[in-house]
Amino acid sequence: MAPLSVRDFEIHSENFSPKHQRRLVEALRHCLKQAPLFQPVTPRGTPMSVRMSAAGTYGWISDRTGYRYEPVHPSGQAWPAIPEVLLDMWRSLVPQARLPECCLINWYDETAKMGMHQDRDEADMTQPVVSVSLGDEALFRMGNQTRGGKTESIWLRSGDVVVMTGSARTAYHGIDRIRPNSSALLPNGGRINLTLRVVT
Ligand code: MD6
Ligand code: FE
């Protein structure tokens, strides 16, 4: 599939070797011991199909009260630190940006998906968003600044890093589906997406 022609959307496929991906998964296991995955509900009360956690100063939360950043996990515990390997990756890809304050951890089983949305709960929208995909491949759809219109799709593979800046930073995007058993990285299958953001 051809790379997206959307401006300000970059995909880097060479950042994490399989060995680095395994190390990153190991670091995430430590994070998830401190901040276990939970199933968020939308403000209308519909359970989301992904399970979620976070690392960093803030985690992104969705529940009956709304969407927001919170300094603590629903358990009341602080979020774990963002793994150093992710901060190194951020520094090398977006050296001009401030350091990320949130690493959202999304876990997809083979039926999970993510509806079209904008990332717009952050105070400084000039800062980039960087995401890392691990495990099974996912069909990523990129749209426009407003809902609807023409979209473009691309399969994100394990180790792929997406950088969204400028006009892409506020564009609608989502995950249509997972391709089960397309990666051997995670022993029980599934996909992890990490989204790094500056919040304040
Ligand atoms: C996902 N990604 O890949 C969902 N957001 O599972 C996102 O929502 C996303 O990949 C902002 C920037 C990059 C992303
Ligand atoms: Fe997003």
PDB file of C-alpha atoms and ligand atoms in Angstrom:
ATOM      1  CA  MET A   1       0.000   0.000   0.000  1.00  0.00           C
ATOM      2  CA  ALA A   2       1.371   3.446  -0.916  1.00  0.00           C
ATOM      3  CA  PRO A   3       2.370   5.717   1.951  1.00  0.00           C
ATOM      4  CA  LEU A   4      -0.186   8.338   2.873  1.00  0.00           C
ATOM      5  CA  SER A   5      -0.047  11.533   0.885  1.00  0.00           C
ATOM      6  CA  VAL A   6      -1.369  13.554   3.824  1.00  0.00           C
ATOM      7  CA  ARG A   7       1.006  16.361   4.657  1.00  0.00           C
ATOM      8  CA  ASP A   8       2.770  16.325   8.038  1.00  0.00           C
ATOM      9  CA  PHE A   9       2.241  12.575   8.480  1.00  0.00           C
ATOM     10  CA  GLU A  10       5.438  10.551   8.613  1.00  0.00           C
ATOM     11  CA  ILE A  11       5.896   6.855   9.113  1.00  0.00           C
ATOM     12  CA  HIS A  12       9.243   5.457  10.239  1.00  0.00           C
ATOM     13  CA  SER A  13       9.602   1.696   9.922  1.00  0.00           C
ATOM     14  CA  GLU A  14      13.258   1.305  10.848  1.00  0.00           C
ATOM     15  CA  ASN A  15      13.272   2.609  14.386  1.00  0.00           C
ATOM     16  CA  PHE A  16      12.817  -0.538  16.423  1.00  0.00           C
ATOM     17  CA  SER A  17      14.556  -3.791  15.513  1.00  0.00           C
ATOM     18  CA  PRO A  18      12.777  -6.986  16.671  1.00  0.00           C
ATOM     19  CA  LYS A  19      15.183  -7.072  19.621  1.00  0.00           C
ATOM     20  CA  HIS A  20      14.315  -3.485  20.574  1.00  0.00           C
ATOM     21  CA  GLN A  21      10.621  -4.273  20.203  1.00  0.00           C
ATOM     22  CA  ARG A  22      10.988  -7.162  22.661  1.00  0.00           C
ATOM     23  CA  ARG A  23      12.824  -4.876  25.093  1.00  0.00           C
ATOM     24  CA  LEU A  24      10.090  -2.309  24.791  1.00  0.00           C
ATOM     25  CA  VAL A  25       7.407  -4.949  25.490  1.00  0.00           C
ATOM     26  CA  GLU A  26       9.376  -5.977  28.596  1.00  0.00           C
ATOM     27  CA  ALA A  27       9.469  -2.338  29.791  1.00  0.00           C
ATOM     28  CA  LEU A  28       5.714  -2.075  29.175  1.00  0.00           C
ATOM     29  CA  ARG A  29       5.062  -5.186  31.274  1.00  0.00           C
ATOM     30  CA  HIS A  30       6.669  -3.353  34.197  1.00  0.00           C
ATOM     31  CA  CYS A  31       4.501  -0.300  33.532  1.00  0.00           C
ATOM     32  CA  LEU A  32       1.343  -2.405  33.415  1.00  0.00           C
ATOM     33  CA  LYS A  33       2.157  -4.060  36.742  1.00  0.00           C
ATOM     34  CA  GLN A  34       2.056  -0.617  38.344  1.00  0.00           C
ATOM     35  CA  ALA A  35      -0.818   0.686  36.176  1.00  0.00           C
ATOM     36  CA  PRO A  36      -2.953  -2.257  34.978  1.00  0.00           C
ATOM     37  CA  LEU A  37      -4.966  -2.079  31.758  1.00  0.00           C
ATOM     38  CA  PHE A  38      -8.589  -1.073  32.268  1.00  0.00           C
ATOM     39  CA  GLN A  39     -11.579  -0.886  29.950  1.00  0.00           C
ATOM     40  CA  PRO A  40     -12.637   2.737  29.448  1.00  0.00           C
ATOM     41  CA  VAL A  41     -16.213   3.765  28.713  1.00  0.00           C
ATOM     42  CA  THR A  42     -17.193   6.720  26.554  1.00  0.00           C
ATOM     43  CA  PRO A  43     -18.941   9.658  28.255  1.00  0.00           C
ATOM     44  CA  ARG A  44     -22.224   8.106  27.038  1.00  0.00           C
ATOM     45  CA  GLY A  45     -21.349   4.916  28.873  1.00  0.00           C
ATOM     46  CA  THR A  46     -20.436   2.676  25.919  1.00  0.00           C
ATOM     47  CA  PRO A  47     -17.439   0.432  26.692  1.00  0.00           C
ATOM     48  CA  MET A  48     -14.514   1.038  24.328  1.00  0.00           C
ATOM     49  CA  SER A  49     -13.121  -2.063  22.597  1.00  0.00           C
ATOM     50  CA  VAL A  50      -9.505  -1.250  23.460  1.00  0.00           C
ATOM     51  CA  ARG A  51      -8.067  -1.648  26.930  1.00  0.00           C
ATOM     52  CA  MET A  52      -6.023   1.260  28.156  1.00  0.00           C
ATOM     53  CA  SER A  53      -3.370   2.446  30.557  1.00  0.00           C
ATOM     54  CA  ALA A  54      -0.647   5.087  30.500  1.00  0.00           C
ATOM     55  CA  ALA A  55       2.808   6.159  31.623  1.00  0.00           C
ATOM     56  CA  GLY A  56       4.106   9.640  32.351  1.00  0.00           C
ATOM     57  CA  THR A  57       2.987  12.649  34.378  1.00  0.00           C
ATOM     58  CA  TYR A  58      -0.525  12.344  32.955  1.00  0.00           C
ATOM     59  CA  GLY A  59      -2.700   9.542  31.637  1.00  0.00           C
ATOM     60  CA  TRP A  60      -5.638  10.075  29.309  1.00  0.00           C
ATOM     61  CA  ILE A  61      -8.923   8.853  30.772  1.00  0.00           C
ATOM     62  CA  SER A  62     -12.405   8.387  29.389  1.00  0.00           C
ATOM     63  CA  ASP A  63     -15.339   7.671  31.673  1.00  0.00           C
ATOM     64  CA  ARG A  64     -18.896   8.866  32.410  1.00  0.00           C
ATOM     65  CA  THR A  65     -17.470  12.236  33.447  1.00  0.00           C
ATOM     66  CA  GLY A  66     -15.821  12.834  30.051  1.00  0.00           C
ATOM     67  CA  TYR A  67     -12.401  12.737  28.419  1.00  0.00           C
ATOM     68  CA  ARG A  68      -9.471  14.249  30.266  1.00  0.00           C
ATOM     69  CA  TYR A  69      -5.888  13.916  31.437  1.00  0.00           C
ATOM     70  CA  GLU A  70      -5.416  12.695  35.010  1.00  0.00           C
ATOM     71  CA  PRO A  71      -2.245  12.587  37.121  1.00  0.00           C
ATOM     72  CA  VAL A  72      -3.262   9.208  38.576  1.00  0.00           C
ATOM     73  CA  HIS A  73      -4.511   5.779  37.405  1.00  0.00           C
ATOM     74  CA  PRO A  74      -8.160   4.965  38.322  1.00  0.00           C
ATOM     75  CA  SER A  75      -6.670   2.997  41.278  1.00  0.00           C
ATOM     76  CA  GLY A  76      -5.405   6.314  42.699  1.00  0.00           C
ATOM     77  CA  GLN A  77      -1.724   5.391  42.061  1.00  0.00           C
ATOM     78  CA  ALA A  78       0.629   7.625  40.080  1.00  0.00           C
ATOM     79  CA  TRP A  79       1.380   6.496  36.524  1.00  0.00           C
ATOM     80  CA  PRO A  80       4.768   4.824  35.955  1.00  0.00           C
ATOM     81  CA  ALA A  81       7.559   6.755  34.223  1.00  0.00           C
ATOM     82  CA  ILE A  82       7.696   6.722  30.425  1.00  0.00           C
ATOM     83  CA  PRO A  83      10.300   4.085  29.413  1.00  0.00           C
ATOM     84  CA  GLU A  84      13.635   5.698  28.502  1.00  0.00           C
ATOM     85  CA  VAL A  85      13.757   3.954  25.109  1.00  0.00           C
ATOM     86  CA  LEU A  86      10.620   5.880  24.105  1.00  0.00           C
ATOM     87  CA  LEU A  87      12.034   9.206  25.286  1.00  0.00           C
ATOM     88  CA  ASP A  88      15.201   8.520  23.246  1.00  0.00           C
ATOM     89  CA  MET A  89      13.086   7.793  20.181  1.00  0.00           C
ATOM     90  CA  TRP A  90      11.091  11.018  20.719  1.00  0.00           C
ATOM     91  CA  ARG A  91      14.276  13.106  21.105  1.00  0.00           C
ATOM     92  CA  SER A  92      15.731  11.728  17.881  1.00  0.00           C
ATOM     93  CA  LEU A  93      12.547  12.057  15.771  1.00  0.00           C
ATOM     94  CA  VAL A  94      11.194  15.399  17.037  1.00  0.00           C
ATOM     95  CA  PRO A  95      14.229  17.153  18.568  1.00  0.00           C
ATOM     96  CA  GLN A  96      12.563  20.575  18.521  1.00  0.00           C
ATOM     97  CA  ALA A  97       9.567  19.426  20.588  1.00  0.00           C
ATOM     98  CA  ARG A  98       9.096  19.535  24.349  1.00  0.00           C
ATOM     99  CA  LEU A  99       9.374  16.144  26.074  1.00  0.00           C
ATOM    100  CA  PRO A 100       6.201  14.036  26.165  1.00  0.00           C
ATOM    101  CA  GLU A 101       4.163  14.077  29.379  1.00  0.00           C
ATOM    102  CA  CYS A 102       1.878  11.183  28.489  1.00  0.00           C
ATOM    103  CA  CYS A 103       2.411   7.812  26.880  1.00  0.00           C
ATOM    104  CA  LEU A 104      -1.034   6.358  26.315  1.00  0.00           C
ATOM    105  CA  ILE A 105      -0.993   2.553  26.149  1.00  0.00           C
ATOM    106  CA  ASN A 106      -3.795   1.015  24.066  1.00  0.00           C
ATOM    107  CA  TRP A 107      -4.187  -2.755  23.836  1.00  0.00           C
ATOM    108  CA  TYR A 108      -6.228  -4.274  20.999  1.00  0.00           C
ATOM    109  CA  ASP A 109      -7.463  -7.846  20.859  1.00  0.00           C
ATOM    110  CA  GLU A 110      -8.332  -9.212  17.431  1.00  0.00           C
ATOM    111  CA  THR A 111     -11.799  -7.638  17.431  1.00  0.00           C
ATOM    112  CA  ALA A 112     -10.882  -4.215  18.811  1.00  0.00           C
ATOM    113  CA  LYS A 113     -10.942  -1.019  16.775  1.00  0.00           C
ATOM    114  CA  MET A 114     -10.797   2.733  17.323  1.00  0.00           C
ATOM    115  CA  GLY A 115     -13.362   5.077  15.835  1.00  0.00           C
ATOM    116  CA  MET A 116     -12.347   8.169  13.876  1.00  0.00           C
ATOM    117  CA  HIS A 117     -11.210  10.824  16.353  1.00  0.00           C
ATOM    118  CA  GLN A 118      -8.979  13.861  16.741  1.00  0.00           C
ATOM    119  CA  ASP A 119      -6.286  14.101  19.413  1.00  0.00           C
ATOM    120  CA  ARG A 120      -7.239  17.485  20.794  1.00  0.00           C
ATOM    121  CA  ASP A 121      -7.274  17.365  24.585  1.00  0.00           C
ATOM    122  CA  GLU A 122      -3.768  18.820  24.789  1.00  0.00           C
ATOM    123  CA  ALA A 123      -3.096  22.499  25.604  1.00  0.00           C
ATOM    124  CA  ASP A 124      -0.347  23.090  23.030  1.00  0.00           C
ATOM    125  CA  MET A 125      -1.426  21.750  19.646  1.00  0.00           C
ATOM    126  CA  THR A 126       1.841  22.894  18.029  1.00  0.00           C
ATOM    127  CA  GLN A 127       3.539  19.925  19.714  1.00  0.00           C
ATOM    128  CA  PRO A 128       3.680  16.675  17.693  1.00  0.00           C
ATOM    129  CA  VAL A 129       2.095  13.325  18.521  1.00  0.00           C
ATOM    130  CA  VAL A 130       4.262  10.245  18.027  1.00  0.00           C
ATOM    131  CA  SER A 131       2.866   6.715  18.082  1.00  0.00           C
ATOM    132  CA  VAL A 132       4.504   3.288  18.157  1.00  0.00           C
ATOM    133  CA  SER A 133       2.783   0.082  17.021  1.00  0.00           C
ATOM    134  CA  LEU A 134       3.690  -3.324  18.440  1.00  0.00           C
ATOM    135  CA  GLY A 135       2.327  -6.789  17.631  1.00  0.00           C
ATOM    136  CA  ASP A 136      -0.416  -7.501  15.111  1.00  0.00           C
ATOM    137  CA  GLU A 137      -0.850  -5.230  12.108  1.00  0.00           C
ATOM    138  CA  ALA A 138      -3.601  -2.624  12.114  1.00  0.00           C
ATOM    139  CA  LEU A 139      -5.441  -0.807   9.354  1.00  0.00           C
ATOM    140  CA  PHE A 140      -4.996   2.907  10.118  1.00  0.00           C
ATOM    141  CA  ARG A 141      -7.295   5.412   8.436  1.00  0.00           C
ATOM    142  CA  MET A 142      -6.393   9.067   8.039  1.00  0.00           C
ATOM    143  CA  GLY A 143      -9.030  11.689   7.296  1.00  0.00           C
ATOM    144  CA  ASN A 144      -9.413  15.444   7.401  1.00  0.00           C
ATOM    145  CA  GLN A 145      -9.731  18.359   9.808  1.00  0.00           C
ATOM    146  CA  THR A 146     -13.484  17.823   9.858  1.00  0.00           C
ATOM    147  CA  ARG A 147     -15.466  14.577   9.962  1.00  0.00           C
ATOM    148  CA  GLY A 148     -16.165  12.890   6.634  1.00  0.00           C
ATOM    149  CA  GLY A 149     -14.620  13.369   3.213  1.00  0.00           C
ATOM    150  CA  LYS A 150     -11.994  11.301   1.484  1.00  0.00           C
ATOM    151  CA  THR A 151      -9.734   9.169   3.669  1.00  0.00           C
ATOM    152  CA  GLU A 152      -6.560   7.161   3.101  1.00  0.00           C
ATOM    153  CA  SER A 153      -5.632   3.877   4.769  1.00  0.00           C
ATOM    154  CA  ILE A 154      -2.355   2.206   5.581  1.00  0.00           C
ATOM    155  CA  TRP A 155      -1.376  -0.956   7.457  1.00  0.00           C
ATOM    156  CA  LEU A 156       0.721  -0.186  10.535  1.00  0.00           C
ATOM    157  CA  ARG A 157       3.158  -2.986  11.338  1.00  0.00           C
ATOM    158  CA  SER A 158       5.036  -3.919  14.484  1.00  0.00           C
ATOM    159  CA  GLY A 159       7.789  -1.384  15.121  1.00  0.00           C
ATOM    160  CA  ASP A 160       6.273   1.335  12.951  1.00  0.00           C
ATOM    161  CA  VAL A 161       6.483   4.839  14.366  1.00  0.00           C
ATOM    162  CA  VAL A 162       4.011   7.497  13.216  1.00  0.00           C
ATOM    163  CA  VAL A 163       4.755  11.197  13.622  1.00  0.00           C
ATOM    164  CA  MET A 164       1.871  13.652  13.254  1.00  0.00           C
ATOM    165  CA  THR A 165       2.646  17.368  13.167  1.00  0.00           C
ATOM    166  CA  GLY A 166       1.139  20.493  11.595  1.00  0.00           C
ATOM    167  CA  SER A 167      -2.087  19.809   9.706  1.00  0.00           C
ATOM    168  CA  ALA A 168      -1.999  16.073  10.476  1.00  0.00           C
ATOM    169  CA  ARG A 169      -1.843  16.833  14.201  1.00  0.00           C
ATOM    170  CA  THR A 170      -5.534  17.713  14.291  1.00  0.00           C
ATOM    171  CA  ALA A 171      -6.816  15.437  11.508  1.00  0.00           C
ATOM    172  CA  TYR A 172      -9.390  12.708  12.159  1.00  0.00           C
ATOM    173  CA  HIS A 173      -7.911   9.196  12.246  1.00  0.00           C
ATOM    174  CA  GLY A 174      -8.783   5.749  13.539  1.00  0.00           C
ATOM    175  CA  ILE A 175      -8.154   2.006  13.414  1.00  0.00           C
ATOM    176  CA  ASP A 176     -10.596  -0.024  11.283  1.00  0.00           C
ATOM    177  CA  ARG A 177      -9.348  -3.485  12.160  1.00  0.00           C
ATOM    178  CA  ILE A 178      -6.552  -5.706  13.360  1.00  0.00           C
ATOM    179  CA  ARG A 179      -5.020  -8.477  11.273  1.00  0.00           C
ATOM    180  CA  PRO A 180      -4.928 -11.392  13.739  1.00  0.00           C
ATOM    181  CA  ASN A 181      -1.792 -13.548  13.951  1.00  0.00           C
ATOM    182  CA  SER A 182       0.228 -11.192  11.767  1.00  0.00           C
ATOM    183  CA  SER A 183       3.027 -10.819  14.336  1.00  0.00           C
ATOM    184  CA  ALA A 184       4.747 -13.158  16.792  1.00  0.00           C
ATOM    185  CA  LEU A 185       5.920 -10.343  19.091  1.00  0.00           C
ATOM    186  CA  LEU A 186       3.195 -10.703  21.710  1.00  0.00           C
ATOM    187  CA  PRO A 187       2.874 -14.323  22.921  1.00  0.00           C
ATOM    188  CA  ASN A 188      -0.916 -14.132  23.149  1.00  0.00           C
ATOM    189  CA  GLY A 189      -1.351 -12.037  20.009  1.00  0.00           C
ATOM    190  CA  GLY A 190      -3.046  -8.665  19.826  1.00  0.00           C
ATOM    191  CA  ARG A 191      -1.641  -5.215  19.295  1.00  0.00           C
ATOM    192  CA  ILE A 192      -0.262  -2.439  21.457  1.00  0.00           C
ATOM    193  CA  ASN A 193      -0.259   1.178  20.339  1.00  0.00           C
ATOM    194  CA  LEU A 194       1.659   3.761  22.330  1.00  0.00           C
ATOM    195  CA  THR A 195       0.812   7.416  21.782  1.00  0.00           C
ATOM    196  CA  LEU A 196       3.250   9.984  23.138  1.00  0.00           C
ATOM    197  CA  ARG A 197       2.000  13.516  23.708  1.00  0.00           C
ATOM    198  CA  VAL A 198       2.852  16.820  25.333  1.00  0.00           C
ATOM    199  CA  VAL A 199      -0.194  17.602  27.491  1.00  0.00           C
ATOM    200  CA  THR A 200       0.286  21.023  29.118  1.00  0.00           C
TER     201      THR A 200
HETATM  202  C1  MD6 B   1      -3.663   3.389  17.013  1.00  0.00           C
HETATM  203  N1  MD6 B   1      -3.498   5.741  17.006  1.00  0.00           N
HETATM  204  O1  MD6 B   1      -2.716   3.344  16.227  1.00  0.00           O
HETATM  205  C2  MD6 B   1      -4.371   4.670  17.253  1.00  0.00           C
HETATM  206  N2  MD6 B   1      -3.184   9.273  17.370  1.00  0.00           N
HETATM  207  O2  MD6 B   1      -4.072   2.414  17.608  1.00  0.00           O
HETATM  208  C3  MD6 B   1      -3.849   7.004  17.240  1.00  0.00           C
HETATM  209  O3  MD6 B   1      -4.943   7.294  17.669  1.00  0.00           O
HETATM  210  C4  MD6 B   1      -2.868   8.055  16.954  1.00  0.00           C
HETATM  211  O4  MD6 B   1      -1.341   6.603  15.834  1.00  0.00           O
HETATM  212  C5  MD6 B   1      -2.349  10.291  17.134  1.00  0.00           C
HETATM  213  C6  MD6 B   1      -1.156  10.126  16.478  1.00  0.00           C
HETATM  214  C7  MD6 B   1      -0.787   8.878  16.039  1.00  0.00           C
HETATM  215  C8  MD6 B   1      -1.649   7.812  16.271  1.00  0.00           C
HETATM  216 FE    FE B   2      -5.258   9.350  18.011  1.00  0.00          FE
END
